[in-house]
Amino acid sequence: MVATTLARFRTNRAVFEGPYDVVLVDEAGAATLPEVLLATGKADRAAVLLGDFMQLGPVIPAALKDQDRDDIKRWLLPDVFQHCGISEPADAQAHPACVTLTEQHRFGPAVMKLANDLAYGGVLRGGAQASYERPAHDPEIVLIDTDGLHELARAHPTGSRKGWWPAGSLIARALVELHREQGEEAGVVTPYRVQADATLEALRDVEGTGAAPAEVGTAHKFQGREFDIVAFDTVEGGADSRELWMAHAHRRPAPSPWPRDGVRLFNVAVTRVRTRLYIIASGERAKGARPGMALAQLAALIGTPGVRVLHAKHLITPPHAPTPSRGEFGTALAEVLSRHVEVTEVDDERDFYGTFSGEIRRARQSLWLWAPWVANRIRSLLPELRAAADRGVQIKVFIRDDTDQLQRKDTSQSLIADLRAVAHTVIPMHVMHQKIAVIDERTVMLGSLNVLSQSWTREVMLTMRGAYFARKLLAHEHAETFARPPRCVRCKGAEIEIRRRKNGTWYWRCYAAACKTTSSGRTDAWTQDIRLTSGR
């Protein structure tokens, strides 16, 4: 017997030449059709293909997908199942050369119901594991509803329908630690590499040695794997967060395979589990999904046996707030979260700023701030910021540009001038929402509070400590690149702001009135694309 990968099969001469009586191709649906044909062509007696047409197909480069060529459309884009006319469970059952294996022995009835509703049309049946009656306090599926986490649960797009958010990294970190203490192996699955990277860094902060205590990856990495515990981080926030891929996943006929591929990814993610599946997503988005969407299939299971909703805002609460009802494992998860997250509840102008001023006083190297608006609150912080700058702390601030009606007021412009006199860099950004502070690349403060303008509103801020996550957050925000604006080539001035085009690319723009205004009164601002080392 010769066991090899398809890649090595075609590149190793001795392996390629065979000969072989029978060729078995496992995970055939994840291979390109030419790869499968090349392997099966070496079989003298028989070839057997094993796979699942409702799991992930081959990864085809976008440059090939976008070419309008008949040979690519026929031989490269379809997987082997599509080539044989199999797209649905009924197609597989009706095909004379296809044997359907419908009994699974991995997960219980709740996950099996979700998988059937998502992908298999009810044909999937279960062995002994699927018939096991679990007690009410031990759900098989837990939807961790991120509504109410504000800035933490807002997706940061890194492409048209992909991105990252802090909520998933924070919750996944706690889930991994909770179940590791119980001797259970956990895997964290997400649709996007950028989110997997952020979670990996957060887990390294837990371990302290730089090694992650659990496997984290995209669904492509985990296809064919299984874990006791799976956390599926969808990166789907509520109404104030942009809809990403999982919010558009469905099996209905569509001009593009992209929605169906989303269902295949969703299906792979949820079927890696043996014992308990956590799905991290906005409950509002799931319940509001249109019929037939993958998130709607999840929402339909809420309230059925084996499925429970756990509200993340009840897990992350200020120390003196009334304790909400969480249940046994909800209480345990909240306790783990409290080890890594400090919660400051802001009921008036004083509460948060005592904590924040203390962090500024302890800063020794750097202070990064994302604060959309400025107001009189900034005056109380300027002495602390000036003292930090005097002891060598690099202070870099991102604020909204003066196209915002609040920022363009004379009082706001005066406060911004005061801020510029203290901070090393103040960069205007067009339509920014982030509310973040990063101190010494080790302490991250996130939440709904604008640190330079908050006044008499009730807000919540979370403080997380860990160098890996802090550095990853700065990288996601392109902090180092955005903090080095060029001078305007036209007027040689330093009045430069950051903007983003509809296609997601960033650019510098000169906002000096004398430079951007033509003799006819029209706007013709100098711009320059921002080159990023990775992503958008």
Coordinates of C-alpha atoms in Angstrom, one line a residue:
M1 CA 0.0 0.0 0.0
V2 CA 1.2 3.5 -0.8
A3 CA -0.2 6.4 1.1
T4 CA 0.4 9.9 -0.2
T5 CA -1.1 13.3 -0.8
L6 CA -2.3 14.3 -4.2
A7 CA 0.4 17.0 -4.4
R8 CA 3.2 14.5 -3.8
F9 CA 1.5 12.0 -6.1
R10 CA 2.0 14.2 -9.1
T11 CA 5.5 15.5 -8.1
N12 CA 7.2 12.3 -7.0
R13 CA 8.2 10.2 -10.0
A14 CA 8.4 6.8 -8.1
V15 CA 5.0 7.4 -6.5
F16 CA 3.4 8.6 -9.7
E17 CA 4.4 5.7 -11.9
G18 CA 2.9 3.0 -9.6
P19 CA 1.5 0.7 -10.8
Y20 CA -1.7 0.4 -8.7
D21 CA -4.6 -2.1 -8.7
V22 CA -7.0 0.2 -6.8
V23 CA -6.7 3.9 -6.1
L24 CA -8.6 5.4 -3.1
V25 CA -9.0 9.2 -3.0
D26 CA -10.0 10.6 0.4
E27 CA -11.6 14.1 0.8
A28 CA -12.1 14.0 -2.9
G29 CA -14.5 17.0 -2.8
A30 CA -11.6 19.2 -1.6
A31 CA -9.4 18.3 -4.6
T32 CA -9.5 19.8 -8.0
L33 CA -10.9 17.7 -10.8
P34 CA -7.6 17.4 -12.7
E35 CA -5.9 16.1 -9.5
V36 CA -8.6 13.5 -9.1
L37 CA -8.5 12.5 -12.7
L38 CA -4.7 12.2 -12.6
A39 CA -4.8 9.9 -9.6
T40 CA -7.7 7.7 -10.7
G41 CA -6.1 7.3 -14.1
K42 CA -3.4 5.2 -12.5
A43 CA -5.9 2.5 -11.3
D44 CA -5.8 -0.8 -13.2
R45 CA -9.0 -2.3 -11.6
A46 CA -11.0 0.3 -9.7
A47 CA -10.9 3.8 -8.2
V48 CA -13.0 4.8 -5.2
L49 CA -13.6 8.4 -4.3
L50 CA -14.6 9.3 -0.7
G51 CA -15.9 12.7 0.3
D52 CA -18.7 15.0 1.1
F53 CA -20.2 17.4 -1.4
M54 CA -21.5 19.6 1.4
Q55 CA -18.1 20.2 2.8
L56 CA -15.4 22.6 1.5
G57 CA -14.3 22.3 -2.1
P58 CA -10.9 23.0 -3.6
V59 CA -9.3 26.4 -3.2
I60 CA -9.1 28.0 -6.6
P61 CA -7.1 31.2 -7.0
A62 CA -9.2 34.3 -7.8
A63 CA -7.2 35.0 -10.9
L64 CA -8.4 31.7 -12.4
K65 CA -12.0 32.0 -11.1
D66 CA -12.3 35.4 -12.8
Q67 CA -11.2 34.2 -16.3
D68 CA -14.1 33.7 -18.7
R69 CA -12.7 30.5 -20.2
D70 CA -14.7 27.4 -21.1
D71 CA -11.9 25.0 -20.2
I72 CA -11.5 26.5 -16.7
K73 CA -15.3 26.5 -16.2
R74 CA -15.6 22.8 -17.2
W75 CA -12.4 21.3 -15.7
L76 CA -11.2 23.4 -12.8
L77 CA -14.1 25.2 -11.1
P78 CA -16.4 22.2 -10.5
D79 CA -15.4 19.7 -7.9
V80 CA -15.6 16.0 -8.7
F81 CA -19.2 15.7 -7.3
Q82 CA -20.5 18.6 -9.4
H83 CA -18.7 17.0 -12.4
C84 CA -20.8 13.9 -11.7
G85 CA -24.0 15.8 -11.3
I86 CA -24.2 15.6 -7.5
S87 CA -25.1 18.8 -5.7
E88 CA -27.8 17.7 -3.3
P89 CA -28.4 14.6 -1.0
A90 CA -31.1 13.4 -3.4
D91 CA -28.6 13.5 -6.3
A92 CA -26.2 11.3 -4.4
Q93 CA -28.9 8.8 -3.5
A94 CA -30.1 8.6 -7.1
H95 CA -26.7 8.3 -8.7
P96 CA -26.0 4.6 -9.7
A97 CA -22.3 4.9 -8.9
C98 CA -22.7 6.6 -5.6
V99 CA -23.0 4.9 -2.2
T100 CA -24.3 7.2 0.5
L101 CA -23.1 6.7 4.1
T102 CA -25.8 8.3 6.2
E103 CA -25.0 7.2 9.8
Q104 CA -22.7 9.3 11.9
H105 CA -21.2 8.5 15.3
R106 CA -19.5 11.8 16.3
F107 CA -22.1 14.2 17.7
G108 CA -25.5 14.3 19.3
P109 CA -29.0 15.0 18.1
A110 CA -28.9 18.8 18.3
V111 CA -25.8 19.2 16.1
M112 CA -27.2 16.5 13.8
K113 CA -30.4 18.5 13.4
L114 CA -28.5 21.6 12.6
A115 CA -26.3 19.7 10.0
N116 CA -29.4 18.2 8.4
D117 CA -31.1 21.6 8.2
L118 CA -28.0 23.2 6.8
A119 CA -26.8 20.7 4.4
Y120 CA -28.2 17.2 4.3
G121 CA -31.9 17.5 4.0
G122 CA -32.7 15.1 6.8
V123 CA -30.9 12.1 5.4
L124 CA -28.2 12.1 8.1
R125 CA -28.9 9.6 10.9
G126 CA -27.1 9.0 14.2
G127 CA -25.7 6.1 16.0
A128 CA -25.7 5.7 19.8
Q129 CA -24.1 9.1 20.4
A130 CA -27.0 10.8 18.6
S131 CA -29.6 9.1 20.8
Y132 CA -28.0 10.0 24.1
E133 CA -30.3 12.0 26.3
R134 CA -28.3 14.9 27.9
P135 CA -29.5 16.6 31.0
A136 CA -31.1 20.1 30.6
H137 CA -28.1 21.8 32.2
D138 CA -25.7 20.3 29.7
P139 CA -26.7 21.7 26.3
E140 CA -25.0 20.4 23.1
I141 CA -25.2 23.7 21.3
V142 CA -24.7 27.1 23.0
L143 CA -25.2 30.3 21.0
I144 CA -23.1 33.0 22.7
D145 CA -25.0 36.1 21.8
T146 CA -22.7 39.1 21.4
D147 CA -25.4 41.7 21.4
G148 CA -24.7 44.4 24.0
L149 CA -20.9 44.2 23.8
H150 CA -20.8 47.4 21.7
E151 CA -17.4 48.1 20.1
L152 CA -16.1 44.6 21.1
A153 CA -18.8 43.0 18.9
R154 CA -18.4 45.3 15.8
A155 CA -16.8 43.6 12.9
H156 CA -13.8 45.4 11.3
P157 CA -13.9 44.6 7.6
T158 CA -10.6 43.6 5.9
G159 CA -12.4 42.9 2.6
S160 CA -15.8 43.1 1.0
R161 CA -17.3 40.3 3.2
K162 CA -14.5 39.3 5.6
G163 CA -13.1 40.8 8.7
W164 CA -12.3 40.4 12.4
W165 CA -13.7 41.4 15.8
P166 CA -12.4 41.5 19.4
A167 CA -15.4 39.7 20.9
G168 CA -14.6 36.3 19.3
S169 CA -11.0 36.3 20.4
L170 CA -12.0 37.2 23.9
I171 CA -14.8 34.6 24.3
A172 CA -12.8 31.9 22.5
R173 CA -9.9 32.5 24.9
A174 CA -12.1 32.0 27.9
L175 CA -13.8 28.9 26.4
V176 CA -10.5 27.2 25.7
E177 CA -9.2 27.8 29.2
L178 CA -12.5 26.7 30.8
H179 CA -12.6 23.3 29.0
R180 CA -8.8 22.7 29.3
E181 CA -9.3 22.9 33.1
Q182 CA -11.9 20.2 32.7
G183 CA -9.6 18.0 30.6
E184 CA -11.3 18.6 27.3
E185 CA -9.7 19.4 24.0
A186 CA -11.1 22.5 22.2
G187 CA -10.7 23.8 18.7
V188 CA -11.6 27.3 17.5
V189 CA -12.9 27.6 14.0
T190 CA -13.6 30.8 12.1
P191 CA -14.2 31.7 8.4
Y192 CA -11.3 34.2 8.2
R193 CA -7.6 33.9 8.5
V194 CA -7.4 37.4 10.1
Q195 CA -9.7 36.4 12.9
A196 CA -7.8 33.1 13.5
D197 CA -4.6 35.1 13.8
A198 CA -6.1 37.5 16.4
T199 CA -7.5 34.6 18.5
L200 CA -4.2 32.7 18.3
E201 CA -2.4 35.8 19.7
A202 CA -5.0 36.1 22.5
L203 CA -4.5 32.4 23.4
R204 CA -0.7 32.9 23.5
D205 CA -1.3 35.6 26.2
V206 CA -3.1 33.1 28.3
E207 CA -0.3 30.5 28.0
G208 CA 2.4 33.1 28.7
T209 CA 5.0 31.1 26.9
G210 CA 4.1 32.1 23.3
A211 CA 2.5 28.7 22.7
A212 CA -1.2 28.4 22.1
P213 CA -3.2 26.0 24.4
A214 CA -5.6 25.1 21.6
E215 CA -5.7 24.8 17.8
V216 CA -7.1 27.8 16.0
G217 CA -7.8 28.0 12.3
T218 CA -10.1 28.4 9.4
A219 CA -12.6 25.7 8.4
H220 CA -10.3 24.7 5.6
K221 CA -7.6 23.8 8.1
F222 CA -10.0 21.7 10.3
Q223 CA -11.8 19.8 7.6
G224 CA -11.6 16.1 8.5
R225 CA -10.7 16.9 12.1
E226 CA -12.8 16.5 15.3
F227 CA -12.6 18.0 18.8
D228 CA -14.4 17.5 22.2
I229 CA -15.3 21.2 22.2
V230 CA -15.7 23.5 19.1
A231 CA -16.0 27.2 19.2
F232 CA -17.3 28.5 15.9
D233 CA -16.5 32.2 15.7
T234 CA -18.8 33.6 12.9
V235 CA -17.6 37.2 13.2
E236 CA -21.2 38.3 12.7
G237 CA -22.2 41.2 14.8
G238 CA -25.6 43.0 15.3
A239 CA -27.3 45.8 13.4
D240 CA -24.4 48.3 13.8
S241 CA -21.9 45.8 12.3
R242 CA -21.5 45.0 8.7
E243 CA -22.8 41.7 7.4
L244 CA -20.0 39.3 6.5
W245 CA -19.9 36.0 4.7
M246 CA -21.9 33.8 7.1
A247 CA -24.8 36.3 7.1
H248 CA -25.2 35.6 3.3
A249 CA -24.8 31.8 3.4
H250 CA -27.7 29.9 1.8
R251 CA -28.4 27.0 -0.6
R252 CA -30.9 28.6 -2.8
P253 CA -30.1 29.1 -6.5
A254 CA -27.7 32.0 -7.0
P255 CA -25.6 33.4 -9.8
S256 CA -22.5 32.8 -7.8
P257 CA -21.4 29.7 -5.8
W258 CA -20.3 32.0 -3.0
P259 CA -23.5 31.7 -0.8
R260 CA -23.5 28.0 -1.1
D261 CA -19.8 27.8 -0.3
G262 CA -20.7 29.7 2.9
V263 CA -23.1 26.9 3.9
R264 CA -20.4 24.4 3.2
L265 CA -18.0 26.3 5.4
F266 CA -20.7 26.6 8.2
N267 CA -21.4 22.9 7.9
V268 CA -17.7 22.0 8.3
A269 CA -17.3 24.2 11.3
V270 CA -20.3 22.9 13.3
T271 CA -19.7 19.2 12.5
R272 CA -16.1 19.1 13.9
V273 CA -17.6 18.7 17.4
R274 CA -18.1 15.6 19.6
T275 CA -19.5 17.0 22.9
R276 CA -20.4 20.7 22.8
L277 CA -20.6 23.3 20.1
Y278 CA -20.3 27.0 20.9
I279 CA -21.4 29.4 18.1
I280 CA -20.3 33.0 18.7
A281 CA -22.6 35.4 16.9
S282 CA -25.2 38.2 17.3
G283 CA -28.5 36.8 18.4
E284 CA -30.2 39.7 16.7
R285 CA -28.6 38.9 13.4
A286 CA -29.4 35.2 13.6
K287 CA -33.1 35.8 14.5
G288 CA -33.4 38.4 11.8
A289 CA -32.0 36.2 9.1
R290 CA -34.2 35.5 6.1
P291 CA -35.7 32.0 5.8
G292 CA -33.3 29.5 4.2
M293 CA -30.2 31.4 5.4
A294 CA -27.7 29.4 7.5
L295 CA -28.1 31.8 10.4
A296 CA -31.9 31.3 10.2
Q297 CA -31.4 27.5 10.5
L298 CA -29.5 28.2 13.7
A299 CA -32.1 30.6 15.1
A300 CA -34.9 28.0 14.4
L301 CA -33.2 25.7 16.9
I302 CA -33.2 28.2 19.8
G303 CA -35.5 26.9 22.6
T304 CA -35.4 23.3 21.3
P305 CA -33.8 20.4 23.4
G306 CA -30.1 20.6 23.6
V307 CA -29.8 24.3 22.5
R308 CA -29.2 27.2 24.8
V309 CA -28.5 30.9 24.4
L310 CA -25.9 32.5 26.6
H311 CA -25.7 36.3 26.6
A312 CA -22.1 37.6 26.5
K313 CA -23.1 40.8 28.1
H314 CA -24.1 38.8 31.2
L315 CA -20.6 37.2 31.3
I316 CA -18.7 40.5 31.1
T317 CA -20.2 42.6 33.9
P318 CA -18.8 45.4 36.2
P319 CA -17.7 44.1 39.6
H320 CA -20.5 45.8 41.5
A321 CA -23.4 45.1 39.1
P322 CA -26.2 42.7 40.0
T323 CA -25.2 39.1 39.0
P324 CA -27.5 37.9 36.2
S325 CA -28.8 34.3 35.9
R326 CA -26.1 32.5 33.9
G327 CA -26.5 28.8 34.8
E328 CA -23.7 26.5 35.9
F329 CA -21.3 26.7 33.0
G330 CA -22.2 30.3 32.3
T331 CA -21.0 31.2 35.8
A332 CA -17.8 29.2 35.3
L333 CA -17.2 30.9 32.0
A334 CA -17.8 34.3 33.6
E335 CA -15.2 33.5 36.3
V336 CA -12.6 32.6 33.6
L337 CA -13.3 35.8 31.7
S338 CA -12.8 37.8 34.9
R339 CA -9.2 36.6 35.2
H340 CA -8.3 38.3 31.9
V341 CA -10.7 41.2 31.6
E342 CA -11.3 44.2 33.9
V343 CA -14.7 45.8 33.4
T344 CA -15.2 49.5 34.2
E345 CA -18.8 50.7 34.2
V346 CA -19.1 54.4 33.5
D347 CA -22.1 56.1 35.1
D348 CA -20.7 59.6 35.2
E349 CA -17.7 61.7 34.2
R350 CA -15.5 60.4 37.0
D351 CA -15.6 56.6 37.1
F352 CA -13.7 55.7 34.0
Y353 CA -11.2 58.5 34.1
G354 CA -9.7 57.5 37.4
T355 CA -8.8 54.1 35.8
F356 CA -7.7 55.7 32.5
S357 CA -5.5 58.4 34.2
G358 CA -3.8 55.6 36.2
E359 CA -3.0 53.7 33.0
I360 CA -1.6 56.9 31.5
R361 CA 0.6 57.5 34.6
R362 CA 1.9 53.9 34.4
A363 CA 2.7 54.2 30.7
R364 CA 6.4 54.1 29.9
Q365 CA 6.7 53.6 26.1
S366 CA 3.6 54.3 24.0
L367 CA 0.0 55.3 24.1
W368 CA -2.3 54.8 21.1
L369 CA -5.8 56.3 21.1
W370 CA -8.7 55.9 18.7
A371 CA -11.3 58.5 19.8
P372 CA -13.7 59.8 17.1
W373 CA -14.7 63.0 18.8
V374 CA -13.2 65.6 21.2
A375 CA -15.0 67.7 23.8
N376 CA -14.2 69.5 27.1
R377 CA -13.3 66.1 28.7
I378 CA -10.0 66.3 26.9
R379 CA -8.9 69.3 29.1
S380 CA -8.8 67.1 32.2
L381 CA -6.6 64.6 30.4
L382 CA -4.1 67.0 28.8
P383 CA -1.9 67.3 32.0
E384 CA -1.6 63.6 32.2
L385 CA -0.8 63.3 28.5
R386 CA 1.7 66.1 28.7
A387 CA 3.4 64.4 31.7
A388 CA 3.6 61.1 29.8
A389 CA 5.1 62.8 26.8
D390 CA 7.7 64.5 29.0
R391 CA 8.9 61.2 30.3
G392 CA 9.3 59.8 26.7
V393 CA 5.9 58.1 26.1
Q394 CA 5.0 58.3 22.4
I395 CA 1.4 59.5 22.1
K396 CA -0.4 58.8 18.8
V397 CA -4.1 59.7 18.4
F398 CA -6.7 59.0 15.6
I399 CA -9.8 61.2 15.5
R400 CA -12.6 61.9 13.0
D401 CA -11.9 64.5 10.3
D402 CA -13.6 67.9 10.1
T403 CA -16.2 66.7 7.6
D404 CA -18.0 65.5 10.8
Q405 CA -20.3 68.3 12.0
L406 CA -19.2 68.0 15.6
Q407 CA -15.5 68.1 14.7
R408 CA -15.8 71.1 12.5
K409 CA -17.1 73.3 15.3
D410 CA -14.7 76.1 16.4
T411 CA -14.6 74.7 20.0
S412 CA -13.7 71.3 18.7
Q413 CA -11.0 72.7 16.5
S414 CA -9.5 74.6 19.4
L415 CA -9.4 71.4 21.5
I416 CA -7.8 69.5 18.7
A417 CA -5.1 72.2 18.5
D418 CA -4.5 71.7 22.2
L419 CA -4.2 68.0 21.7
R420 CA -1.7 68.4 18.8
A421 CA 0.5 70.5 21.1
V422 CA 0.8 67.5 23.4
A423 CA 0.6 64.4 21.3
H424 CA 3.4 63.4 18.9
T425 CA 0.9 62.5 16.1
V426 CA -2.8 63.3 15.6
I427 CA -4.3 61.8 12.4
P428 CA -7.8 62.6 11.2
M429 CA -9.7 59.7 9.7
H430 CA -12.9 59.9 7.7
V431 CA -15.9 58.2 9.3
M432 CA -14.1 56.2 12.0
H433 CA -15.9 54.4 14.8
Q434 CA -13.1 52.7 16.9
K435 CA -12.9 53.5 20.6
I436 CA -9.6 51.9 21.6
A437 CA -6.6 52.7 23.9
V438 CA -3.4 50.6 23.8
I439 CA -0.8 51.3 26.5
D440 CA 2.8 50.1 26.1
E441 CA 1.6 47.4 23.6
R442 CA 0.5 45.3 26.6
T443 CA -2.8 46.8 27.8
V444 CA -5.9 47.2 25.6
M445 CA -9.0 49.2 26.6
L446 CA -12.1 48.6 24.4
G447 CA -15.7 49.5 24.7
S448 CA -18.4 52.0 23.9
L449 CA -16.8 55.0 25.5
N450 CA -15.1 57.8 23.6
V451 CA -12.1 58.6 25.8
L452 CA -11.7 62.2 24.6
S453 CA -15.3 63.3 24.8
Q454 CA -17.4 61.1 27.1
S455 CA -19.7 63.1 29.4
W456 CA -22.7 62.0 31.5
T457 CA -23.6 58.9 29.6
R458 CA -23.6 55.3 30.8
E459 CA -20.8 53.3 29.0
V460 CA -18.8 50.2 29.6
M461 CA -15.0 49.8 28.9
L462 CA -13.1 46.5 29.1
T463 CA -9.4 46.3 29.9
M464 CA -7.4 43.3 28.6
R465 CA -3.8 42.7 29.4
G466 CA -1.4 40.7 27.1
A467 CA 1.3 41.7 24.7
Y468 CA 0.3 39.3 21.9
F469 CA -3.2 40.5 21.6
A470 CA -2.2 44.2 21.9
R471 CA 0.3 43.9 19.1
K472 CA -2.2 42.0 16.9
L473 CA -4.8 44.7 17.5
L474 CA -2.3 47.4 16.5
A475 CA -1.4 45.4 13.4
H476 CA -5.1 45.0 12.5
E477 CA -5.6 48.8 12.8
H478 CA -2.5 49.4 10.6
A479 CA -1.3 51.6 13.5
E480 CA 2.4 52.0 12.5
T481 CA 1.6 52.7 8.9
F482 CA -1.3 55.1 9.6
A483 CA 0.8 57.0 12.1
R484 CA 3.3 58.0 9.4
P485 CA 1.5 60.3 7.0
P486 CA 3.5 61.8 4.1
R487 CA 3.6 65.5 3.3
C488 CA 1.4 66.7 0.5
V489 CA 3.4 66.5 -2.7
R490 CA 1.5 69.6 -4.0
C491 CA 1.7 72.1 -1.1
K492 CA 4.4 70.3 1.0
G493 CA 2.0 70.7 4.0
A494 CA 1.3 68.2 6.8
E495 CA -2.5 68.5 6.9
I496 CA -3.1 64.9 5.9
E497 CA -6.0 62.7 6.7
I498 CA -6.9 59.0 6.1
R499 CA -9.8 57.9 3.9
R500 CA -11.1 54.7 2.5
R501 CA -12.6 53.9 -0.9
K502 CA -15.7 51.8 -1.5
N503 CA -13.4 48.9 -2.6
G504 CA -11.7 48.9 0.8
T505 CA -8.4 50.5 -0.2
W506 CA -7.0 53.3 2.0
Y507 CA -5.4 56.5 0.9
W508 CA -3.9 59.7 2.2
R509 CA -5.7 63.0 1.4
C510 CA -4.5 66.6 1.9
Y511 CA -7.2 68.6 3.6
A512 CA -5.5 72.0 3.6
A513 CA -8.2 74.4 2.3
A514 CA -5.8 76.5 0.1
C515 CA -4.4 73.3 -1.5
K516 CA -7.5 71.3 -2.2
T517 CA -9.7 74.2 -3.5
T518 CA -9.3 75.2 -7.1
S519 CA -9.7 78.7 -8.5
S520 CA -13.3 77.9 -9.5
G521 CA -14.1 76.8 -6.0
R522 CA -14.2 73.1 -6.7
T523 CA -12.4 70.5 -4.6
D524 CA -9.4 68.8 -6.1
A525 CA -7.4 67.4 -3.1
W526 CA -4.1 65.7 -3.5
T527 CA -4.3 62.0 -2.7
Q528 CA -1.9 59.0 -2.4
D529 CA -2.7 55.3 -2.0
I530 CA -1.5 53.8 1.3
R531 CA 0.6 50.7 0.8
L532 CA -0.2 48.1 3.5
T533 CA 2.1 45.1 4.1
S534 CA -0.9 42.7 4.4
G535 CA -4.7 42.9 4.0
R536 CA -6.6 46.1 3.5

